[in-house]
XYZ file of C-alpha atoms in Angstrom:
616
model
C -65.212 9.716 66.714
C -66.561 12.713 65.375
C -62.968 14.122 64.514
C -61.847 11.219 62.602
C -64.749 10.662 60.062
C -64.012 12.603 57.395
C -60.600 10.113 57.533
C -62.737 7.442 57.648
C -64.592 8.539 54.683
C -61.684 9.452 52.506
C -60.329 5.903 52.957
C -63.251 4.276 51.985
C -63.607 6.064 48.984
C -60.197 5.111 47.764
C -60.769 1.526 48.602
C -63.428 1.130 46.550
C -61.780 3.211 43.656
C -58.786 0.665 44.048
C -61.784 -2.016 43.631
C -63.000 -0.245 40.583
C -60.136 0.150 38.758
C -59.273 -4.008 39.100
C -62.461 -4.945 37.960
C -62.586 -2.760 35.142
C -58.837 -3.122 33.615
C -59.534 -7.204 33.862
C -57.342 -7.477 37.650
C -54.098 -8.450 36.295
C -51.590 -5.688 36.389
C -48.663 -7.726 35.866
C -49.695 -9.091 33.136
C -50.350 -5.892 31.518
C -46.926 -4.231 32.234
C -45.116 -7.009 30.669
C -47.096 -6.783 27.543
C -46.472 -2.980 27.143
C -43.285 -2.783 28.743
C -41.569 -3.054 24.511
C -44.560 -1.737 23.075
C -43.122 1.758 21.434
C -45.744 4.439 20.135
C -44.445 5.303 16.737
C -44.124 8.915 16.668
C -46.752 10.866 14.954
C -44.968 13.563 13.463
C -42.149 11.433 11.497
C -43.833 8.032 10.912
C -40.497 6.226 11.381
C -38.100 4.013 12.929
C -34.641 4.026 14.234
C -32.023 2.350 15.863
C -30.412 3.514 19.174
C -26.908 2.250 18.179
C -27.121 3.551 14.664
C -29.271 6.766 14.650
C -29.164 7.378 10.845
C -31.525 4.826 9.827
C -34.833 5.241 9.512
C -37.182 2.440 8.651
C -41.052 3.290 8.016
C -41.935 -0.180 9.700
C -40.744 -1.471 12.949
C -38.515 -4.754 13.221
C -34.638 -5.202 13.932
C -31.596 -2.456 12.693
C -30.011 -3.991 9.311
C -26.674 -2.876 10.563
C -26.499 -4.649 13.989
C -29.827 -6.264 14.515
C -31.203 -4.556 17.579
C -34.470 -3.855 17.868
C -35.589 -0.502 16.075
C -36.914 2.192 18.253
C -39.350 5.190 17.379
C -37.730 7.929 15.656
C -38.727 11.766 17.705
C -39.485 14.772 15.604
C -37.061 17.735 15.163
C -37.021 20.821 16.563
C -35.438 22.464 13.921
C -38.719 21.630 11.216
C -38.939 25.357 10.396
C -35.977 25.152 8.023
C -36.467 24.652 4.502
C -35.246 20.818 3.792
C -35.430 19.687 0.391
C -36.526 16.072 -0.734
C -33.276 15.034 -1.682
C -31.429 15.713 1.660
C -30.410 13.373 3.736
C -31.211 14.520 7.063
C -29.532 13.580 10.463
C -29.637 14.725 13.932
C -26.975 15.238 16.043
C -26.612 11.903 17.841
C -26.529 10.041 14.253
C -23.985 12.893 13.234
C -21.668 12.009 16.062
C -21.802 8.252 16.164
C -21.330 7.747 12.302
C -17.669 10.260 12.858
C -18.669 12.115 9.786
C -15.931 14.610 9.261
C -16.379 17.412 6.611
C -13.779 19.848 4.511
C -14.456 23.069 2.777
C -13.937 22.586 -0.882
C -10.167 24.782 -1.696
C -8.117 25.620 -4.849
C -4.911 24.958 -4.553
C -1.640 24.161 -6.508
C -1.594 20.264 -8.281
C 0.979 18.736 -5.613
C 1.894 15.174 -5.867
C 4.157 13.194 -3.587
C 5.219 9.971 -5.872
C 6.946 7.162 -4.446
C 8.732 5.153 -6.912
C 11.359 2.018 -5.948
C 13.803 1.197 -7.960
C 17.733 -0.195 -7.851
C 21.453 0.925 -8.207
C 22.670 0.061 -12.043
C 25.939 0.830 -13.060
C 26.367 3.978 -15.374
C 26.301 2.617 -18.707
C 28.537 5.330 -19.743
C 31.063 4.511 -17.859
C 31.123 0.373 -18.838
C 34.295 -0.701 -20.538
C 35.535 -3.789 -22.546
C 39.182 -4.286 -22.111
C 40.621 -6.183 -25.134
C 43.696 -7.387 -26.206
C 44.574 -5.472 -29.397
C 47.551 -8.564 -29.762
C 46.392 -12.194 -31.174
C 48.013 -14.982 -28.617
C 48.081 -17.521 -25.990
C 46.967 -16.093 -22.397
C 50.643 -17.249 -20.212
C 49.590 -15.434 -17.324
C 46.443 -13.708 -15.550
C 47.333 -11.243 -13.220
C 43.802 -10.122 -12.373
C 41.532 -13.224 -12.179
C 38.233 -12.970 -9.884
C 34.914 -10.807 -10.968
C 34.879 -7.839 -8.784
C 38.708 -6.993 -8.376
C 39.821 -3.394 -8.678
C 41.929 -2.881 -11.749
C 43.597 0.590 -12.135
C 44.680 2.324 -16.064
C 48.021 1.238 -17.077
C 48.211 -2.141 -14.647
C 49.273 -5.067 -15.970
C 46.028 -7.213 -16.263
C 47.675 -10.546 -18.218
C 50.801 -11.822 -20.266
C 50.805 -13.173 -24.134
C 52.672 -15.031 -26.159
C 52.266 -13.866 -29.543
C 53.967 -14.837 -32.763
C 53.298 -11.794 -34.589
C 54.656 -9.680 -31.598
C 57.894 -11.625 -32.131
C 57.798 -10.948 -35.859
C 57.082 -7.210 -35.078
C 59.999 -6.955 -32.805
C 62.718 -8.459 -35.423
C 60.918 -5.678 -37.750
C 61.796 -3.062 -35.623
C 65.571 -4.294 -34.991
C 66.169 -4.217 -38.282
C 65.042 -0.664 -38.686
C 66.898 0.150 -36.015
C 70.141 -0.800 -38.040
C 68.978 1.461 -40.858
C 67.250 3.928 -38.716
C 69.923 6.867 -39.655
C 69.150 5.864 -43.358
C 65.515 5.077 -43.121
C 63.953 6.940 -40.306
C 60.415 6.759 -41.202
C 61.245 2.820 -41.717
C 62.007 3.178 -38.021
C 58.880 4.999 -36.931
C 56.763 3.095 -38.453
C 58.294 -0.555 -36.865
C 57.878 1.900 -33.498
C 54.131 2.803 -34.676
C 53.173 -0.776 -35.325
C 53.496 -1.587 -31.878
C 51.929 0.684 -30.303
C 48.874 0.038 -32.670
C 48.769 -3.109 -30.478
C 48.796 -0.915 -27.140
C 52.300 -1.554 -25.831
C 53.747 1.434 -24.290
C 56.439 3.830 -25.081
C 58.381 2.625 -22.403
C 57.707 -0.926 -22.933
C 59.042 -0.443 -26.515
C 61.988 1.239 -25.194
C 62.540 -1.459 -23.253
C 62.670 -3.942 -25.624
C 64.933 -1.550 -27.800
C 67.366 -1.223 -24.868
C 67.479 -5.242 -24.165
C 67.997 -5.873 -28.218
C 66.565 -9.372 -27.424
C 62.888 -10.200 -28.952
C 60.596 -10.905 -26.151
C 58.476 -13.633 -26.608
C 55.763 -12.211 -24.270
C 54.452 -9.353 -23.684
C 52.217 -7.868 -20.813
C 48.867 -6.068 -21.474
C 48.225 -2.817 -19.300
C 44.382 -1.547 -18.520
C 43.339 0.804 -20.085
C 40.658 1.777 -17.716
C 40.119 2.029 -13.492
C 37.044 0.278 -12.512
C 35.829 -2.903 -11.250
C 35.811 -5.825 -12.891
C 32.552 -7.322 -13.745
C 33.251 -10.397 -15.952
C 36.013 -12.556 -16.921
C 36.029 -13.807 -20.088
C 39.439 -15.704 -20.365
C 40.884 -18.238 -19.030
C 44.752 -19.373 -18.582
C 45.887 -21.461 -21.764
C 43.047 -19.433 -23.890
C 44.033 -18.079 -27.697
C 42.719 -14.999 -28.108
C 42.730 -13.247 -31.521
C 42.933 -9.452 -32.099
C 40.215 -7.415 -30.749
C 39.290 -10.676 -28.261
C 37.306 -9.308 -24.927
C 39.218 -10.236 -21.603
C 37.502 -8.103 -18.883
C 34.167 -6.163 -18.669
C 35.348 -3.343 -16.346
C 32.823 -0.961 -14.597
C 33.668 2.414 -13.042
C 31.350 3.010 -10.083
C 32.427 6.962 -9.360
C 28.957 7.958 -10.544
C 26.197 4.958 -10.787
C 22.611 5.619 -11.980
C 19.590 4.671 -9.881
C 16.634 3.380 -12.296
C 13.321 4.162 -10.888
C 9.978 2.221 -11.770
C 7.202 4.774 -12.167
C 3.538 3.536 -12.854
C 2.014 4.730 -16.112
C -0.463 7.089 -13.635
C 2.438 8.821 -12.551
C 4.550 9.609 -15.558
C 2.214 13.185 -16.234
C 4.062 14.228 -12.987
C 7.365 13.231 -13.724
C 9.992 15.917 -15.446
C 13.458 16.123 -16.363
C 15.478 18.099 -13.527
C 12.622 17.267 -10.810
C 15.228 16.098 -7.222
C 14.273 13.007 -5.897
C 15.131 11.847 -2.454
C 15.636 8.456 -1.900
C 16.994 5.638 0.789
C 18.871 2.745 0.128
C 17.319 -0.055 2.132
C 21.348 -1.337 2.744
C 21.949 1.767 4.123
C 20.351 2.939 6.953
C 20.410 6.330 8.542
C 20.973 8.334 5.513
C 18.801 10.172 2.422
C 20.451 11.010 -0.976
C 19.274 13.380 -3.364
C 19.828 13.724 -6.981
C 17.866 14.842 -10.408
C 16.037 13.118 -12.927
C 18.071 12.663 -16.148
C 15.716 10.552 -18.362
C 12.219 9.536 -18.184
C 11.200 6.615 -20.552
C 9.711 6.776 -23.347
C 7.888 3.714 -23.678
C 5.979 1.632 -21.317
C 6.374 -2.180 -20.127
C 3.656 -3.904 -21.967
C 3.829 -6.555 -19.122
C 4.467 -4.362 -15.908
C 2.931 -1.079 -16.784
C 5.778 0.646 -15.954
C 8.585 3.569 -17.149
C 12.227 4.139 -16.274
C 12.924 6.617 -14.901
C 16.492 7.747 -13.852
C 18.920 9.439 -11.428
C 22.396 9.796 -11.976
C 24.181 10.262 -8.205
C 27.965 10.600 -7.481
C 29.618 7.835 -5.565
C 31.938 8.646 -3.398
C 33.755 5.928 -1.544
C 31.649 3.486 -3.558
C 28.462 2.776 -1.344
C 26.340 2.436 -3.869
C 26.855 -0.790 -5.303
C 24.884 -2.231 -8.139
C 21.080 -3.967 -7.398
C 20.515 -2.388 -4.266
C 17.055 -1.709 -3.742
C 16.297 2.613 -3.155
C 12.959 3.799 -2.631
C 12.272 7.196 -3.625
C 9.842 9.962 -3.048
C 9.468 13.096 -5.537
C 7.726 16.220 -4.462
C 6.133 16.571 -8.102
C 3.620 19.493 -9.747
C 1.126 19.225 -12.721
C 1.886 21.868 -14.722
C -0.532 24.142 -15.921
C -2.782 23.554 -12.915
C -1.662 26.080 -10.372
C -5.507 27.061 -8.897
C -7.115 24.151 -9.523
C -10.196 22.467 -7.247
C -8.842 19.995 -4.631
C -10.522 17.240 -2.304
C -9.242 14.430 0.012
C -9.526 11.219 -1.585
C -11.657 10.232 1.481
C -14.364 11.669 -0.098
C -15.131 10.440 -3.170
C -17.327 7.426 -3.215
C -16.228 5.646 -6.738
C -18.208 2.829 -8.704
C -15.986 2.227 -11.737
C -18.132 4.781 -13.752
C -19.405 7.756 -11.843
C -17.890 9.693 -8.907
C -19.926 10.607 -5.946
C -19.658 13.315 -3.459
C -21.927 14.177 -0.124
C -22.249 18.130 0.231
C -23.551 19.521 3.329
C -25.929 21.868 3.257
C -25.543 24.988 4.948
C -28.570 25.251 7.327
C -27.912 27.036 10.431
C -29.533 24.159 12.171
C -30.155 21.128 10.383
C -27.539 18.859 9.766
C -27.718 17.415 6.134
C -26.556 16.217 3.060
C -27.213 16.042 -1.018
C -25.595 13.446 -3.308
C -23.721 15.136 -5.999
C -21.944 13.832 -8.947
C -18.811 15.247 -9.897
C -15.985 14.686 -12.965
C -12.543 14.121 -11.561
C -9.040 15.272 -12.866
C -5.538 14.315 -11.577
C -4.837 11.598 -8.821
C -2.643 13.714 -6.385
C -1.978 11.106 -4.350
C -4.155 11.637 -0.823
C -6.325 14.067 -2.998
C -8.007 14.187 -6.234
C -8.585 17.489 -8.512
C -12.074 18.341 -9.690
C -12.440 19.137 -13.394
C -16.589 19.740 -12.620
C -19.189 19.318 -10.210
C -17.853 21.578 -7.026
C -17.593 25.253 -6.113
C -14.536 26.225 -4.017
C -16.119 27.127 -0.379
C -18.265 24.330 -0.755
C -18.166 21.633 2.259
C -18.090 18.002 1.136
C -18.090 14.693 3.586
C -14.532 13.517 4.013
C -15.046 10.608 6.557
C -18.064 8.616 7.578
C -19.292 9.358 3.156
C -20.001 5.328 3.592
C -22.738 5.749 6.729
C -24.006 8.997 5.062
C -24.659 6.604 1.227
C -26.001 3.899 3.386
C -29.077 6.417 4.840
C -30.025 7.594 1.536
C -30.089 3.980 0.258
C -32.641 3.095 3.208
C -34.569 5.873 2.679
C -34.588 5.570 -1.176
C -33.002 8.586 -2.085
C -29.734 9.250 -4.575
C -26.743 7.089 -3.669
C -23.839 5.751 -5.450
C -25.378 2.201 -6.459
C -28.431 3.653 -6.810
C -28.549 7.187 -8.833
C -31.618 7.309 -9.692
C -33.784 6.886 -6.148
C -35.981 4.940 -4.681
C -36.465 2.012 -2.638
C -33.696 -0.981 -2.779
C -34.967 -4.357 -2.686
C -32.521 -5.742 -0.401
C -33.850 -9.256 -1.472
C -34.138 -11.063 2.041
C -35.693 -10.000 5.270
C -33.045 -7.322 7.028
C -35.844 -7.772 10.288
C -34.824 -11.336 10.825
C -31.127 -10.729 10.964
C -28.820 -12.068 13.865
C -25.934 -10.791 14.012
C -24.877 -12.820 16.484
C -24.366 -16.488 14.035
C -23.978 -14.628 10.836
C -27.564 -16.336 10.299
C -31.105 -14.644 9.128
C -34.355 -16.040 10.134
C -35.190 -16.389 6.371
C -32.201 -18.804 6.503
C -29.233 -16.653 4.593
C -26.062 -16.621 5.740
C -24.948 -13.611 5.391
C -21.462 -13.715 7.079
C -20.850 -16.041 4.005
C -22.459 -13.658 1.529
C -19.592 -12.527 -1.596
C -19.201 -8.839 -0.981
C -16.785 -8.814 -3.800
C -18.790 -5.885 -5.650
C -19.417 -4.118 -2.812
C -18.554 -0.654 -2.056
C -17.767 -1.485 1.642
C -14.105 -0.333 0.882
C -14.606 2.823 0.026
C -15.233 3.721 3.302
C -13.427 2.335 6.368
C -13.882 4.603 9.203
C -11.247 3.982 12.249
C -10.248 7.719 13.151
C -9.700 7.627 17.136
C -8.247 4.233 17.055
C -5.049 4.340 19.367
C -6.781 3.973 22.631
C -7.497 0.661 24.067
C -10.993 -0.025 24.570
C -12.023 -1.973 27.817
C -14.173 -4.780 26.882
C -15.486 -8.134 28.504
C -13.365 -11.435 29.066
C -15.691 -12.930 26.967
C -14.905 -10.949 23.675
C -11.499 -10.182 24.180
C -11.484 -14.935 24.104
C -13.432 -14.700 20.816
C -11.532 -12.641 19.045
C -8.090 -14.168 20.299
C -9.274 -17.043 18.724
C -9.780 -15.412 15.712
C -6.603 -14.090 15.860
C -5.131 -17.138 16.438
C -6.802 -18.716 13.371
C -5.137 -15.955 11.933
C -1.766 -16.577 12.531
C -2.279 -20.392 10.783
C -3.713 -18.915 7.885
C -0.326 -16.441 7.913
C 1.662 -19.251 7.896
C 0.156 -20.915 5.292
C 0.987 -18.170 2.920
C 4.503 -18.501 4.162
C 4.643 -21.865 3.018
C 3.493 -21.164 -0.384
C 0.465 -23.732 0.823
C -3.059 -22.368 -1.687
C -4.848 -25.747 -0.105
C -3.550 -24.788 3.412
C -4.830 -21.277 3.286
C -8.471 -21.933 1.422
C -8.608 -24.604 4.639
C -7.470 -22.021 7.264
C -9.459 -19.088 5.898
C -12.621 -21.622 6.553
C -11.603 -21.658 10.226
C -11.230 -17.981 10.487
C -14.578 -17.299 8.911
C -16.181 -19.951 11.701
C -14.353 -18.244 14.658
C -15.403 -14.994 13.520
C -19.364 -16.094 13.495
C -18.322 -17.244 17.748
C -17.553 -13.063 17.944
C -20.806 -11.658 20.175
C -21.183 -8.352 19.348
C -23.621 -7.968 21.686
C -20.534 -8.379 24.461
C -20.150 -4.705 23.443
C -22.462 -2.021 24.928
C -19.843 0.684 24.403
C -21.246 2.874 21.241
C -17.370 3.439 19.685
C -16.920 -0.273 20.641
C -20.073 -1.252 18.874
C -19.547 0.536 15.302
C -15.790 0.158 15.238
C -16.639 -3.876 15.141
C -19.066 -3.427 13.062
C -17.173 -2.133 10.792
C -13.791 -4.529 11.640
C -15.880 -7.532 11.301
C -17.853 -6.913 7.938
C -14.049 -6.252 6.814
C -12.443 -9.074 7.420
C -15.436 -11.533 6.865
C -15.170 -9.844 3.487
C -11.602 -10.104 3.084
C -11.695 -14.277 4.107
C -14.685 -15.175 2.204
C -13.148 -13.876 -1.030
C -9.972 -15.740 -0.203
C -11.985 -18.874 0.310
C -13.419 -18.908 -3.063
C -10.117 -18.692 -5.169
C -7.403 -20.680 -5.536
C -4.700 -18.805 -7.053
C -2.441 -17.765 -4.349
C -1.362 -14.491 -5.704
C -4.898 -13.583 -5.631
C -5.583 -14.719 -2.482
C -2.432 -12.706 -0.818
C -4.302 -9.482 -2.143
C -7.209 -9.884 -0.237
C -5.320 -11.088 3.156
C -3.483 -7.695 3.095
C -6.815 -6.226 3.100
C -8.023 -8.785 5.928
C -4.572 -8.171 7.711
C -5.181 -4.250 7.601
C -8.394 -4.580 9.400
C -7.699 -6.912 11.858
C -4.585 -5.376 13.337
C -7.481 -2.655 13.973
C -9.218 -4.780 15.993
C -5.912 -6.055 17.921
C -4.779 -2.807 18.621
C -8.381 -1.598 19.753
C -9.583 -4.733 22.292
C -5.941 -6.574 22.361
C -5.824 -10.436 22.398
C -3.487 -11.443 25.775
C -0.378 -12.240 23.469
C 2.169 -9.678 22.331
C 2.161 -9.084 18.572
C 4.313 -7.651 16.083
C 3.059 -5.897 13.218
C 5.077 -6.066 9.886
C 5.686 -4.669 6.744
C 7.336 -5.809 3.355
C 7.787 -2.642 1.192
C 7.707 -4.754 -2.207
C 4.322 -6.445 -1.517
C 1.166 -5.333 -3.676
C 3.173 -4.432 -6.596
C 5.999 -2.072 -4.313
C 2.830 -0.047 -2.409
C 3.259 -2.366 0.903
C 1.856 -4.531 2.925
C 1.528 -5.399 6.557
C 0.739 -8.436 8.346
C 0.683 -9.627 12.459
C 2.960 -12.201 13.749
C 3.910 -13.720 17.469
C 7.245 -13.787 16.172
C 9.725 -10.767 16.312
C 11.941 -12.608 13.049
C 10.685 -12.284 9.563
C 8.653 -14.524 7.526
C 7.232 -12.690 4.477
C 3.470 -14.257 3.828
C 3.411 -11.810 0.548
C 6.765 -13.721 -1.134
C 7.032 -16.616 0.691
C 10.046 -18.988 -0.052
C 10.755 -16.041 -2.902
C 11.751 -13.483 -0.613
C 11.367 -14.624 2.717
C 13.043 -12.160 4.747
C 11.965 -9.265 2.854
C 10.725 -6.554 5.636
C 10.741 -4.996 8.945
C 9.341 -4.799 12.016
C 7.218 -1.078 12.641
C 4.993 -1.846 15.957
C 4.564 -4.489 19.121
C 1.636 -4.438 19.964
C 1.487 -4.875 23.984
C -1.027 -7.583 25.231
């Protein structure tokens, strides 16, 4: 007994310390863990709070993330304090960095390259457009060529008159012919009148060697072409100088090029263009600007521009469509500052830049404002504001403007700092129903002036990502609404597709986005969803068609992201009408491989192509 007290003792001593500890704490245990099991310690060192799905913001008051609506979590100190960080920087750590797929590019000179696409069609060269007349007054007897678009050859016979005065000509010359020994220029000059009319020397010769008047006479082409109009008809009286045929030659034709007023800076005389003729698959020409325009369409903003191209065999017929592409150069700005047009963030007036700062360890960024020269096409030239060897944001510049809005710095709706009243409660929001607990509804809200454009991030996107059952049926169902609203602008149908585009809007609020606990899942939706609820609610507020088509190629664009990213158990075709969007393009998803152009409707129905299937 002796050898087991001091076990006895120990026991009892932690018995009663068990005892203790209930009595003092109030005895419920349970009840305490479940009231501190979501109660966070806000960190001491940085005051703030963040969101584990979207690490760059910071709130200074907990409550729910006013990107996604989960619940906000505290926000840990840095390690890498010790660096000098200004008060303008936006600051992010390397999780936030990664998530938001910010991208950067160090700030070059290089040459002012352009590559300008222009459309345009095959005209006939006007040089080479002829008006075959009948230099003879008469009766048409006989047409010999007599449908537009026969071949007519110089020297052919084209039609027979009967002329009076030809008759009186010919007795003229008869008689002359009796006295020609006597009178010779009398003679040459009976032989002269005729062929001021256009008869031949051997048709004159033959009526010398007959010695009979002919009382008709055939007219011979004087030019090879085609022939574009007819302007007589059998039994017609034509008088001297009357038009029978318009006659084109197509051995050289001209293609006339639209180029918008932007573009004309770039465009020179002698600069090749490439182009493809839509009729005429398989193969590029090539020829050199001859003329640029110099005036502009008051109504389409545009300038001629044109190509003169051989035409051998005659492929090139007139009113085919070409698109073209010219590899063009500003001169006078060989070493100038260049940046992707992914980087500028632009409000109408001002044009904003995110530099990042070069701290070894810290990751941030300063708003800067900058003065921009020439559109290049994917890049812009900087005429102040940047150093070369600078690095600028060139993807992911929207998530980076968002942070310094919620913390109140510099951004590009708000230059001059501070805090943005957002003017309802962001804590409330569920994402879930579009509704907030202070009763907006904010998949409904007009994002018309918003800036969400500027930056739609979807690098990474040609893997399928696995998701739930669940989602994959809620968005198939937005698809699906989709499709109706498609064929609605088919139809022509404005009351259809403001009907339709109220469907859409209600299947998109049935999308959980909490059916996603993948991180690239999560913000790629995010970003999908705002993008198309944008793109229907400004479609449901207009009723001008034309108007309405712009904003579904935007809400087309997005949501063939989110088809090719999750999929929607049907095959789909993605298509694409070159002309829609005044000639830049368009796509648009259908179930059905044949075309039926939403952008043109019954105008131009079965303008476009097929480019992808996407695979269920």
């Amino acid at each position: 007994m002796e050898k087991y007290k001091k076990y006895i003792i120990a026991a009892g001593i932690l018995i009663l310390g068990i005892i203790l500890g209930n009595v003092f704490s109030g005895g419920d245990s349970e009840t305490t863990h479940a009231e501190g099991e979501h109660n966070y310690v806000q960190d001491p060192v940085t005051q703030l709070w963040t969101c584990s799905m979207h690490p760059q913001i910071k709130m200074e008051e907990p409550g729910n993330c006013p990107i996604c609506g989960m619940e906000l979590i505290p926000m840990e100190s840095s390690d890498d304090s010790s660096e000098n960080i200004a008060a303008n920087e936006i600051v992010m750590n390397e999780e936030a960095y990664q998530l938001a797929n910010i991208q950067t590019t160090i700030v070059e000179k290089a040459s002012a390259d352009k590559e300008i696409r222009l459309l345009g069609r095959v005209k006939p060269d006007e040089r080479r457009l002829y008006s075959q007349v009948s230099h003879i007054p008469g009766r048409i007897e006989r047409l010999y060529v007599n449908f537009t678009g026969e071949k007519v050859y110089t020297g052919q016979k084209i039609v027979r008159i009967y002329s009076p005065e030809l008759i009186s000509a010919q007795k003229e010359l008869f008689e002359a012919i009796k006295s020609k020994d006597i009178y010779p220029q009398l003679y040459t000059a009976s032989r002269n009148k005729l062929k001021l009319w256009k008869l031949s020397d051997k048709q004159i010769d033959a009526i010398e060697a007959t010695g009979n008047v002919q009382e008709q006479i055939d007219i011979l082409s004087d030019h090879t072409g085609y022939v574009m109009n007819r302007n007589v008809e059998l039994g017609d009286y034509i008088k001297a100088g009357g038009n029978l045929f318009d006659i084109a030659n197509l051995s050289s034709v001209w293609v006339m090029f639209e180029a918008y007023e932007a573009d004309i800076p770039w465009i020179h005389i002698n600069d090749k263009v490439s182009f493809n003729i839509q009729a005429i698959s398989g193969k590029t020409f090539e020829g050199k600007i001859t003329y640029v325009d110099p005036f502009v369409s008051s109504n389409t903003r545009v300038a001629k521009v044109r190509v003169e191209v051989n035409n051998p065999g005659n492929k090139l017929l007139p009113e085919m469509y070409a698109s073209g592409i010219i590899k063009a150069k500003m001169k006078g700005m060989e070493n100038t500052i260049v940046i992707p047009k992914t980087a500028v963030l632009w409000t109408g007036k001002r044009a904003v830049v995110y530099v990042k700062v070069p701290h070894e360890k810290t990751i941030s960024f300063v708003y800067r404002e900058i003065e921009l020269g020439q559109d290049m096409g994917q890049f812009y030239s900087v005429a102040d504001g940047l150093e070369e060897g600078e690095v600028v944001a060139t993807n992911g510049v929207f998530r980076i403007d968002a942070s310094a809005q919620l913390l109140g710095q510099k951004s590009m709706m708000n230059p001059e700092g501070g805090k943005v009243n957002t003017g309802h409660n962001h804590g409330g929001m569920k994402m879930d129903n579009g509704e907030s607990e202070d009763g907006v509804d904010h998949s409904q809200m007009d994002m018309s002036n918003t800036t969400m454009e500027a930056e739609t991030d979807h690098t990474d996107m040609n893997q399928r990502i696995i998701t739930t059952d669940t989602f994959k049926g809620q968005l198939e169902e937005v698809f699906n609404a989709y499709i109706k609203l498609k064929d609605a602008f088919v139809s022509d149908d404005s009351g259809a597709v403001s009907t339709l585009t109220k469907t859409l809007l209600s299947a998109m609020k049935k999308v959980d986005m909490k059916q996603l606990t993948d991180h690239n899942a999560h913000n790629h939706w995010m970003t999908i969803s705002k993008e198309i609820t944008e793109s229907a609610t400004s479609i449901s507020k207009i009723s001008d068609i034309e108007k309405q088509r712009g904003h579904f190629k935007h809400l087309s664009a997005h949501l063939s992201k989110g088809v090719k990213l999750f999929g929607v158990n049907q095959k789909v075709y993605e298509q694409f009408c070159p002309m829609a969007d005044n000639n830049k393009g368009a796509y648009w998803l259908s179930l059905k491989e044949k075309i039926q152009n939403p952008y043109y409707g019954s105008k131009m129905l079965g303008c476009g192509d097929n480019k992808l299937v996407i695979i269920k």
